[in-house]
mmCIF file of C-alpha atoms and ligand atoms in Angstrom:
data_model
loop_
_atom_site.group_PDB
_atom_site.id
_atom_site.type_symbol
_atom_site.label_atom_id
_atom_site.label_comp_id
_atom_site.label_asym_id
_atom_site.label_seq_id
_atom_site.Cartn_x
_atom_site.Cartn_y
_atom_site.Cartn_z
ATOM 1 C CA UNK X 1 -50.834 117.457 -113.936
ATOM 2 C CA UNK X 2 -47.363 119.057 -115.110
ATOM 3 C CA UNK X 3 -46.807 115.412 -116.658
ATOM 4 C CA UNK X 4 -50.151 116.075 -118.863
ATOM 5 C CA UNK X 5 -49.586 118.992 -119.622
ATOM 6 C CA UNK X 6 -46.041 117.972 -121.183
ATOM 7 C CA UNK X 7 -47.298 115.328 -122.635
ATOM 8 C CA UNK X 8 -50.129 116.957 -124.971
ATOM 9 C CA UNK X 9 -47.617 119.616 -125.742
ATOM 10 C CA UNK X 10 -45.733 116.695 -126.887
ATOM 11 C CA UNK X 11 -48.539 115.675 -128.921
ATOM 12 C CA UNK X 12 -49.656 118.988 -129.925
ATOM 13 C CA UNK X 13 -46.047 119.566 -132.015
ATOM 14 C CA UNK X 14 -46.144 116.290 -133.490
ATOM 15 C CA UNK X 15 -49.171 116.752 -134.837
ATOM 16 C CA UNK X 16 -48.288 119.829 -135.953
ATOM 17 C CA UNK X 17 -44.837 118.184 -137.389
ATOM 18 C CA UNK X 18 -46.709 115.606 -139.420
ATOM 19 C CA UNK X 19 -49.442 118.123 -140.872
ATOM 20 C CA UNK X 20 -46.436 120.664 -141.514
ATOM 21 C CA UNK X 21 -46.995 121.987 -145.600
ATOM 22 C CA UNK X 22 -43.864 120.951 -146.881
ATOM 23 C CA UNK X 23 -42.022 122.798 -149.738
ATOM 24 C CA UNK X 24 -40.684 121.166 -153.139
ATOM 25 C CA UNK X 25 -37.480 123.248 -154.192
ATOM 26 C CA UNK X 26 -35.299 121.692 -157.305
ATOM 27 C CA UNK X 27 -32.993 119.197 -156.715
ATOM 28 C CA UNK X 28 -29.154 120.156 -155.456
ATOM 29 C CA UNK X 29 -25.891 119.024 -156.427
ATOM 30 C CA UNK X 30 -25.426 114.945 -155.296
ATOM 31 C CA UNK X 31 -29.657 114.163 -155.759
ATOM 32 C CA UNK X 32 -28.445 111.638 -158.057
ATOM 33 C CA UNK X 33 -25.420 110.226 -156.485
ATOM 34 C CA UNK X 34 -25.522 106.722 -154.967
ATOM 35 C CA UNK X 35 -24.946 106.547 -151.064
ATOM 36 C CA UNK X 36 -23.745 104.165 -149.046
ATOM 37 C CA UNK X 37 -25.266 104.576 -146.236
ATOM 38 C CA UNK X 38 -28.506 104.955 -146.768
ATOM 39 C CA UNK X 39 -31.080 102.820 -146.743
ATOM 40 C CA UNK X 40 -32.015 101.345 -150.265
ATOM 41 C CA UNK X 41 -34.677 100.200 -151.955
ATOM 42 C CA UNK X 42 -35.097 97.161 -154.503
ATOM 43 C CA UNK X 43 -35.408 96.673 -157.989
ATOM 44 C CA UNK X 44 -36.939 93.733 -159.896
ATOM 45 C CA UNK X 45 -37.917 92.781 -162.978
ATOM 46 C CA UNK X 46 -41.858 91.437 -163.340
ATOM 47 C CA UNK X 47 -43.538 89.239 -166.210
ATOM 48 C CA UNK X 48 -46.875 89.768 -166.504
ATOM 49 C CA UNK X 49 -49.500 88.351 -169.309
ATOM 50 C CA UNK X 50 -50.822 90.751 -171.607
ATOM 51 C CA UNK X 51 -54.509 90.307 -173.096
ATOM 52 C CA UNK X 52 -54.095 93.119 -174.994
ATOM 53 C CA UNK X 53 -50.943 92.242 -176.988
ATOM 54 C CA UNK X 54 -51.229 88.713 -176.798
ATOM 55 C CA UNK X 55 -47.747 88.004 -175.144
ATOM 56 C CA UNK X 56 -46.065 88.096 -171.763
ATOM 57 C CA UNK X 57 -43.938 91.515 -171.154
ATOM 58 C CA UNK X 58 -41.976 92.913 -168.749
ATOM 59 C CA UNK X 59 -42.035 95.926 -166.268
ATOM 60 C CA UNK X 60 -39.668 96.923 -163.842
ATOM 61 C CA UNK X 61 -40.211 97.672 -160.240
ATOM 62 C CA UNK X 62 -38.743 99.406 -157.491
ATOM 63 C CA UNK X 63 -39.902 98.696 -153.565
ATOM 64 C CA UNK X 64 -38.796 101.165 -151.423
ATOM 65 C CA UNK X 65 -36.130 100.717 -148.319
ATOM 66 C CA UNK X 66 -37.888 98.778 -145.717
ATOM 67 C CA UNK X 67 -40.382 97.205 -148.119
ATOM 68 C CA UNK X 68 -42.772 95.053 -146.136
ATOM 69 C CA UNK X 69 -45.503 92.518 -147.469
ATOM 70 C CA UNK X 70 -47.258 93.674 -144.711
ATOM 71 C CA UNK X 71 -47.728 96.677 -145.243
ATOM 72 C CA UNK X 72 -49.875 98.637 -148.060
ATOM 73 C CA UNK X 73 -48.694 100.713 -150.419
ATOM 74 C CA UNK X 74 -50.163 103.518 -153.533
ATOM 75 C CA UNK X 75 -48.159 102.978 -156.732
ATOM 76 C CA UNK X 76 -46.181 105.318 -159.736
ATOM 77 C CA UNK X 77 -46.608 103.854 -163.465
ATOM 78 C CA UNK X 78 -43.672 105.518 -164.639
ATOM 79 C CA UNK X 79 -43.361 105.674 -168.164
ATOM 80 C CA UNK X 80 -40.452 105.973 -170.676
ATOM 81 C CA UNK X 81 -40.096 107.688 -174.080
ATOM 82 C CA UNK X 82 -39.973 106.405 -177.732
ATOM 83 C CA UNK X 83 -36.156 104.927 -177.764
ATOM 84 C CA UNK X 84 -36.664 103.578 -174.676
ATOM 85 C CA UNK X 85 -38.111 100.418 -172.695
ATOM 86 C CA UNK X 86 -38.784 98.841 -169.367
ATOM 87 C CA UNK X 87 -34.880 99.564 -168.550
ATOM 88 C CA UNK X 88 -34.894 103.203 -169.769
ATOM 89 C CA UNK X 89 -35.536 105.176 -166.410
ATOM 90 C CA UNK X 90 -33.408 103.075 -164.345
ATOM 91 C CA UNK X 91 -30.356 103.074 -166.943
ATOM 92 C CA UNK X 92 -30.435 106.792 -167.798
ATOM 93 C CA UNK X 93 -32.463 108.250 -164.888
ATOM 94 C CA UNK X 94 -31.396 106.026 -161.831
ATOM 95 C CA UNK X 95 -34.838 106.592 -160.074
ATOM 96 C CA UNK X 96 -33.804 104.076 -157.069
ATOM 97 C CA UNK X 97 -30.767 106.734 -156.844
ATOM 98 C CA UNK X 98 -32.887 109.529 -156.147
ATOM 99 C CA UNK X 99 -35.552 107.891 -154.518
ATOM 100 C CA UNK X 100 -33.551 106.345 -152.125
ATOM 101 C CA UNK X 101 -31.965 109.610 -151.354
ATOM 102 C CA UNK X 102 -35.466 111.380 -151.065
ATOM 103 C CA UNK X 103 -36.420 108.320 -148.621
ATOM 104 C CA UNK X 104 -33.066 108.969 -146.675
ATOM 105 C CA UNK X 105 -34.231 113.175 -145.964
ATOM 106 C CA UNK X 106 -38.255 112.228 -144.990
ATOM 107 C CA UNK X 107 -39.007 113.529 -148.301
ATOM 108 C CA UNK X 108 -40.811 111.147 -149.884
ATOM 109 C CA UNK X 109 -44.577 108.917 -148.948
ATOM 110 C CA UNK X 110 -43.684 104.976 -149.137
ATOM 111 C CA UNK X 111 -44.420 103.932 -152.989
ATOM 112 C CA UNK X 112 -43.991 101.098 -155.411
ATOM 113 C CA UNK X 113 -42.729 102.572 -158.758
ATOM 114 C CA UNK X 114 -43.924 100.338 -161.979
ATOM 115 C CA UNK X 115 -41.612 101.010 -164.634
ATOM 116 C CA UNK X 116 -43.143 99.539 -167.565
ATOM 117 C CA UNK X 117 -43.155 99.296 -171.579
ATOM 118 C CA UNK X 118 -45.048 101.560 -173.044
ATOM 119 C CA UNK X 119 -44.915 100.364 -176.871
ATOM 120 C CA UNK X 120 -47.623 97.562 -176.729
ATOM 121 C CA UNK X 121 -46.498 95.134 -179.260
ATOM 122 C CA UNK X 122 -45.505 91.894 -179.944
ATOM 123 C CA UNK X 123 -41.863 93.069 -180.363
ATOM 124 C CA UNK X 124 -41.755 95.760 -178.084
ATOM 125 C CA UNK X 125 -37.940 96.815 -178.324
ATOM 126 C CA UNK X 126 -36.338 99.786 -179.195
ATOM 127 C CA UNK X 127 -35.124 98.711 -182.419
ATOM 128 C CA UNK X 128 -34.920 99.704 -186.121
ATOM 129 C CA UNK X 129 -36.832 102.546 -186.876
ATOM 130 C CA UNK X 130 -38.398 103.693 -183.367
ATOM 131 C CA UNK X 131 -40.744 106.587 -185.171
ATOM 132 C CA UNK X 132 -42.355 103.737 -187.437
ATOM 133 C CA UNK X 133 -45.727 103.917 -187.920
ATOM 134 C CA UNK X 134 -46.705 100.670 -185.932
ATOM 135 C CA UNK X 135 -44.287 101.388 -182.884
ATOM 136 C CA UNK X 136 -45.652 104.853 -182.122
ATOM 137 C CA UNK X 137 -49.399 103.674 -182.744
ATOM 138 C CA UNK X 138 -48.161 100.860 -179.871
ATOM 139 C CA UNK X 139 -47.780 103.827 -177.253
ATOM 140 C CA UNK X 140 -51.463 104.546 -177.659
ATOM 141 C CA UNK X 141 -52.079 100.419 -177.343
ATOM 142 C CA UNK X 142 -50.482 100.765 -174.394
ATOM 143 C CA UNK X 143 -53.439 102.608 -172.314
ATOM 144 C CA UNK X 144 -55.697 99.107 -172.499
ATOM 145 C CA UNK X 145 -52.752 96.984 -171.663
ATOM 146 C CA UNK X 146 -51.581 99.139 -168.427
ATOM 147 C CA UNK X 147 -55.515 99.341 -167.388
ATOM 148 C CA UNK X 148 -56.852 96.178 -168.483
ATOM 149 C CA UNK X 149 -53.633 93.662 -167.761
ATOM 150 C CA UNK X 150 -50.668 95.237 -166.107
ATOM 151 C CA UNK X 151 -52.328 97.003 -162.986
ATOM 152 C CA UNK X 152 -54.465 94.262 -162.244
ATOM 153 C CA UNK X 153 -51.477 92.048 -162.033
ATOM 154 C CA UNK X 154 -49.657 94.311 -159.810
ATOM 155 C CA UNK X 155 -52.327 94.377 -157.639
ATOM 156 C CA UNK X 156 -52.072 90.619 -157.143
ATOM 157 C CA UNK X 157 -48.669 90.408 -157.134
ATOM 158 C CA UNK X 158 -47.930 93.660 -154.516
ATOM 159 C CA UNK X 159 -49.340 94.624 -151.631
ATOM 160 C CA UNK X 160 -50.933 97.421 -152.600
ATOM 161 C CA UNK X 161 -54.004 100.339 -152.365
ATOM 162 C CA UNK X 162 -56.302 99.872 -155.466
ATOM 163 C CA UNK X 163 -57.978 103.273 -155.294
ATOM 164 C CA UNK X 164 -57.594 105.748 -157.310
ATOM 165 C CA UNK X 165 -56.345 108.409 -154.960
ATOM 166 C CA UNK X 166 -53.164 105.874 -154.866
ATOM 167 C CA UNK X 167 -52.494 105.181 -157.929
ATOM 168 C CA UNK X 168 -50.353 107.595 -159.943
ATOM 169 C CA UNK X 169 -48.519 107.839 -163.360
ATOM 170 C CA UNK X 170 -45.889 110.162 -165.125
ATOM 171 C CA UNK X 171 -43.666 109.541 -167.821
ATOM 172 C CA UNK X 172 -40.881 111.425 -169.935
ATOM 173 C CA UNK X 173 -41.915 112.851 -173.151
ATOM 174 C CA UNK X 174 -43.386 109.811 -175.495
ATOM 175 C CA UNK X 175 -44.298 108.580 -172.024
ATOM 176 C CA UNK X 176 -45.047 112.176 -170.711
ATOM 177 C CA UNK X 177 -47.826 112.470 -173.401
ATOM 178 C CA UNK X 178 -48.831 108.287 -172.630
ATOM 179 C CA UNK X 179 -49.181 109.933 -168.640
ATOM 180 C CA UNK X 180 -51.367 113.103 -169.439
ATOM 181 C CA UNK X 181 -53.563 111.252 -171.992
ATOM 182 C CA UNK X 182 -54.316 107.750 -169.647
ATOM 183 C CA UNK X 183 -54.143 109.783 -166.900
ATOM 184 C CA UNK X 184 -56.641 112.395 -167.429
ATOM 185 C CA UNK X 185 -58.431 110.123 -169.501
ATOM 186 C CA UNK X 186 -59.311 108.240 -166.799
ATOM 187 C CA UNK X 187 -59.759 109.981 -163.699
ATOM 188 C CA UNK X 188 -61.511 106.950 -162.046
ATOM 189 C CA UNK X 189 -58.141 105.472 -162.101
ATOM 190 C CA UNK X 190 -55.289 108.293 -161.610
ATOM 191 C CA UNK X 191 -55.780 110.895 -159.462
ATOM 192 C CA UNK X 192 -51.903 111.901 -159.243
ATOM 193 C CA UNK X 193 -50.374 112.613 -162.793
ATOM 194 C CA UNK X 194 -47.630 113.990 -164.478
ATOM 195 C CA UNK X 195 -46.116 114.818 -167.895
ATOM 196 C CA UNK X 196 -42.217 115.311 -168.201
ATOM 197 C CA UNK X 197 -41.402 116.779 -171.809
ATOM 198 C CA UNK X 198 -44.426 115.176 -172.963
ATOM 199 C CA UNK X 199 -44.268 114.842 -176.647
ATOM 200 C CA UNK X 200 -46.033 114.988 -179.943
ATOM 201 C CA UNK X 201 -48.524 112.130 -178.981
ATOM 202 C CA UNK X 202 -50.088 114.845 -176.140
ATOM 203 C CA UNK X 203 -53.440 114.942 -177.295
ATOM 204 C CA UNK X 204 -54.910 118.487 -178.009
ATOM 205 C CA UNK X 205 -55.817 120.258 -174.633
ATOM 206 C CA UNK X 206 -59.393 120.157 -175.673
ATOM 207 C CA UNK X 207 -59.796 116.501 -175.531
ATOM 208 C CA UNK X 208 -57.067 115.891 -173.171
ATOM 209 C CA UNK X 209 -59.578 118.041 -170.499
ATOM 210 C CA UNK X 210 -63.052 118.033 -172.050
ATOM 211 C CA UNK X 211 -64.993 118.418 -168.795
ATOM 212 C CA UNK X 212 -62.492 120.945 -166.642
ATOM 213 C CA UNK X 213 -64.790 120.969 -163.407
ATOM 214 C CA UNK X 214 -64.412 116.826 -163.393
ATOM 215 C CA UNK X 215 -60.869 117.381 -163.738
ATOM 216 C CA UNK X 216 -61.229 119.924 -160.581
ATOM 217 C CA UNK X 217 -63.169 117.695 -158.364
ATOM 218 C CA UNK X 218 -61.120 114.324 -159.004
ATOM 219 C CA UNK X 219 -57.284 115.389 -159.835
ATOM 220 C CA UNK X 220 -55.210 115.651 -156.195
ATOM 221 C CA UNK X 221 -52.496 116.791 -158.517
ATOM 222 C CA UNK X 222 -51.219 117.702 -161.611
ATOM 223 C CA UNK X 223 -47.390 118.418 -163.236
ATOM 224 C CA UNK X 224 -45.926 119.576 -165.981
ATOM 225 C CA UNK X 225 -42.312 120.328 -166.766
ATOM 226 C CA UNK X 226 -39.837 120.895 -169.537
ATOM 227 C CA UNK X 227 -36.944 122.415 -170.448
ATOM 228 C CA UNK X 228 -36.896 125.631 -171.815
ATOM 229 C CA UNK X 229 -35.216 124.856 -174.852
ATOM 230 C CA UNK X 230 -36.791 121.744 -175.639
ATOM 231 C CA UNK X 231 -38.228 121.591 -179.452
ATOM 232 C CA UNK X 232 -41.373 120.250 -177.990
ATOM 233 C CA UNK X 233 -42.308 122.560 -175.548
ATOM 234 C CA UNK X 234 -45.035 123.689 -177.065
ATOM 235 C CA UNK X 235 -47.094 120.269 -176.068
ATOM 236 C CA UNK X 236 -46.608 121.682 -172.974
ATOM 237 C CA UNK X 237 -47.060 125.369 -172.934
ATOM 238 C CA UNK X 238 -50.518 124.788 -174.825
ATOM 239 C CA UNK X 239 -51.769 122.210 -172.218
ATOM 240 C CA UNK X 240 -50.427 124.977 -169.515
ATOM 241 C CA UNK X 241 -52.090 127.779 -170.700
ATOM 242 C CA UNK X 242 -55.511 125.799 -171.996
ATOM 243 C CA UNK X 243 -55.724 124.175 -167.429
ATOM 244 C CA UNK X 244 -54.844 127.839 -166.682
ATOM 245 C CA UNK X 245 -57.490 129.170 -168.678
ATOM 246 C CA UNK X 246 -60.255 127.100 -167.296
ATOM 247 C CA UNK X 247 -58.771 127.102 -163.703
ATOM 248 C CA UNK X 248 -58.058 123.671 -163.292
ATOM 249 C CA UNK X 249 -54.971 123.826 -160.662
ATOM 250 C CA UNK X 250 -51.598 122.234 -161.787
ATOM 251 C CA UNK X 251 -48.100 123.449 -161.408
ATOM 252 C CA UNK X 252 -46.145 123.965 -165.050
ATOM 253 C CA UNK X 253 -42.326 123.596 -163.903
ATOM 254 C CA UNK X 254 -39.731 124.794 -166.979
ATOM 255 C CA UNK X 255 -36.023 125.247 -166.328
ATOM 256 C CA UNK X 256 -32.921 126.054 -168.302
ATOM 257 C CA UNK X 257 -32.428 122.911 -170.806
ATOM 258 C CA UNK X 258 -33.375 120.805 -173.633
ATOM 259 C CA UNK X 259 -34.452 117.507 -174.295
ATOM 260 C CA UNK X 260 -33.054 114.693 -171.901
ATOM 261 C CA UNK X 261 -32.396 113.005 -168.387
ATOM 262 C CA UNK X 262 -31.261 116.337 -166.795
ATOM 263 C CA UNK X 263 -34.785 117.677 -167.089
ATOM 264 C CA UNK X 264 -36.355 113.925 -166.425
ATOM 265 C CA UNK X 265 -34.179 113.162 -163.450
ATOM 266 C CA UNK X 266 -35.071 116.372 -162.110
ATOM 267 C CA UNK X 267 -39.197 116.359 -162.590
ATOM 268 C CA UNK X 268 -39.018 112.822 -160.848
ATOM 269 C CA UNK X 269 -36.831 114.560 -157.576
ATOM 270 C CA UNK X 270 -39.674 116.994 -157.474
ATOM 271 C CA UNK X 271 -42.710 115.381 -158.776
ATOM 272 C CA UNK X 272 -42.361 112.456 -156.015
ATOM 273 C CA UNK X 273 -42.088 114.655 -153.399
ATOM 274 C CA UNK X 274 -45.630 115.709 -154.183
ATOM 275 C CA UNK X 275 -47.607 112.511 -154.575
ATOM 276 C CA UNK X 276 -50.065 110.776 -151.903
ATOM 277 C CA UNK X 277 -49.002 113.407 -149.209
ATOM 278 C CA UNK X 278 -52.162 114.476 -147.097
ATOM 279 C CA UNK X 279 -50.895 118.410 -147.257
ATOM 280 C CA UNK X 280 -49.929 118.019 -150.548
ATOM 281 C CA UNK X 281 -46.688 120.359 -150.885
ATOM 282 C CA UNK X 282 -46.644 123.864 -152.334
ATOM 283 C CA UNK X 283 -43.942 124.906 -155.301
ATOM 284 C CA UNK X 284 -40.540 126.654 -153.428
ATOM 285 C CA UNK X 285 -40.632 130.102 -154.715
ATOM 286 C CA UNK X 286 -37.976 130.981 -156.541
ATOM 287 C CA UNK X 287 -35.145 132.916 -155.254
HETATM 288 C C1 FER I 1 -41.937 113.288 -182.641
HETATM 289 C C2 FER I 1 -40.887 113.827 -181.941
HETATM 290 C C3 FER I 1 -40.483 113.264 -180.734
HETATM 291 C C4 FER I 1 -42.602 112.163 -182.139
HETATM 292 C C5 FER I 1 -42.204 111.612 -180.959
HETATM 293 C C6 FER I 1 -41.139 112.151 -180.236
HETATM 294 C C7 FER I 1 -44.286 110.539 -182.457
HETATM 295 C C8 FER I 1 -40.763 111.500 -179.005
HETATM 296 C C9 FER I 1 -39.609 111.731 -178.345
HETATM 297 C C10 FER I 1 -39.243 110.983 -177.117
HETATM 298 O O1 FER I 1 -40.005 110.138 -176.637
HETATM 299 O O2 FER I 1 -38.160 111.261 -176.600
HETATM 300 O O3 FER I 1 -42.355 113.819 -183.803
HETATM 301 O O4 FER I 1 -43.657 111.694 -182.876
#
């Protein structure tokens, strides 16, 4: 009897442990510092065939520490901005970094990041003039080649959960603007999305959220960040105030600073800590 009784108790908390709301707070000093003793995660580089384009690209991909084939996972498209490529987040952002670390506190749900290249092209690198007409026009490209060639060939090539409820994408601004207009563009496909600094290519709020009760019923969750003295916030203050308007829920995260990987670096730390969780976290009030 007393041995029942312990053991439900036992139960009882754990089930209270793993339905426990968490809290996202910003990240602290040494979020982005490599440790040793940890465990890590992996990073590869993929070639997939592109219908759209017409030429084999590249993504990059992180598996998190104790990767298994076995095992299923949801994935994060995570998109760069307009100098950047496939290499961008992991050479200015170190996601692994802070993913690992996130891993390392409980923080974080199990997920394959795709890191891919956003400007769909036949030469898709960051050179000569990046604002050219043809490069930035190969961001928008890029929404038939993610749906139509790169996540159906990381779905044969990882083992992972093809719904849409696992399946999410952010980026950093070019990218943040790719991640707000593919994402709620197609809520069949993301249900997770999030827009870092997102940039001039944001679509107007208006056709970015055209039916705002579909939006309701399919999004799980929504972010969007900047810093405050970014020359671009307004792509992100107008999509803010247009979701809060017709009540579609979403958090709009600013903080002090401008236009780089301080304010990136930080909206991954927090946005991750929100995706594919059952109890989907609540926003740390500030102190
Ligand atoms: C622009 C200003 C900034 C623009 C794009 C950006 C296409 C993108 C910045 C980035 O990705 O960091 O006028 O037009």
């Amino acid at each position: 009897m007393k041995k029942t009784f312990f053991l439900s108790l036992i139960l009882l908390s754990s089930a209270l442990f793993v339905n426990a709301q968490q809290t996202v707070s910003p990240p602290t000093v040494g979020f982005d510092v490599e440790k040793a003793n940890i465990p890590h995660g992996v990073v590869d580089t993929v070639t997939y065939t592109s219908t759209t384009v017409g030429t084999s690209r590249k993504a990059t991909v992180y598996t998190p520490p104790g990767f298994s084939k076995s095992k299923k996972y949801p994935v994060l498209y995570l998109l760069h901005g307009i100098g950047g490529d496939e290499k961008e987040w992991l050479n200015g952002g170190k996601p692994q970094v802070i993913l690992d670390n996130l891993y390392a506190l409980g923080k974080l749900e199990p997920m394959i990041v795709v890191m891919p290249n956003g400007r769909a092209m036949k030469d898709d690198r960051a050179t000569g003039n990046i604002m050219a007409k043809d490069k930035v026009e190969a961001f928008a490209t890029f929404e038939q080649d993610l749906l139509k060639d790169l996540i159906p060939f990381i779905q044969k090539k990882y083992p992972v959960y093809t719904d849409r409820e696992h399946r999410a994408i952010a980026g950093l601004s070019m990218g943040g603007g790719q991640s707000l207009n593919f994402g709620l563009g197609n809520l069949d496909t993301f249900a997770w999305v999030g827009g870092f600094s997102s940039a001039p290519n944001t679509k107007a709020p208006e056709a970015l959220v055209p039916d705002a009760d579909e939006a309701k019923k399919k999004l799980k969750f929504l972010w969007i960040s900047c810093g405050e003295s970014d020359g671009l916030i307004n792509f992100s203050k107008r999509t803010h105030d247009y979701l809060t308007e017709k009540e579609v829920p979403h958090i709009y995260f600013t903080e002090p600073g401008g236009h780089d990987f301080n304010i990136w670096k930080s909206s991954l730390y927090m946005y991750s800590q929100f995706l594919f969780k059952k109890n989907i976290p609540t926003l740390a009030s500030a102190k």
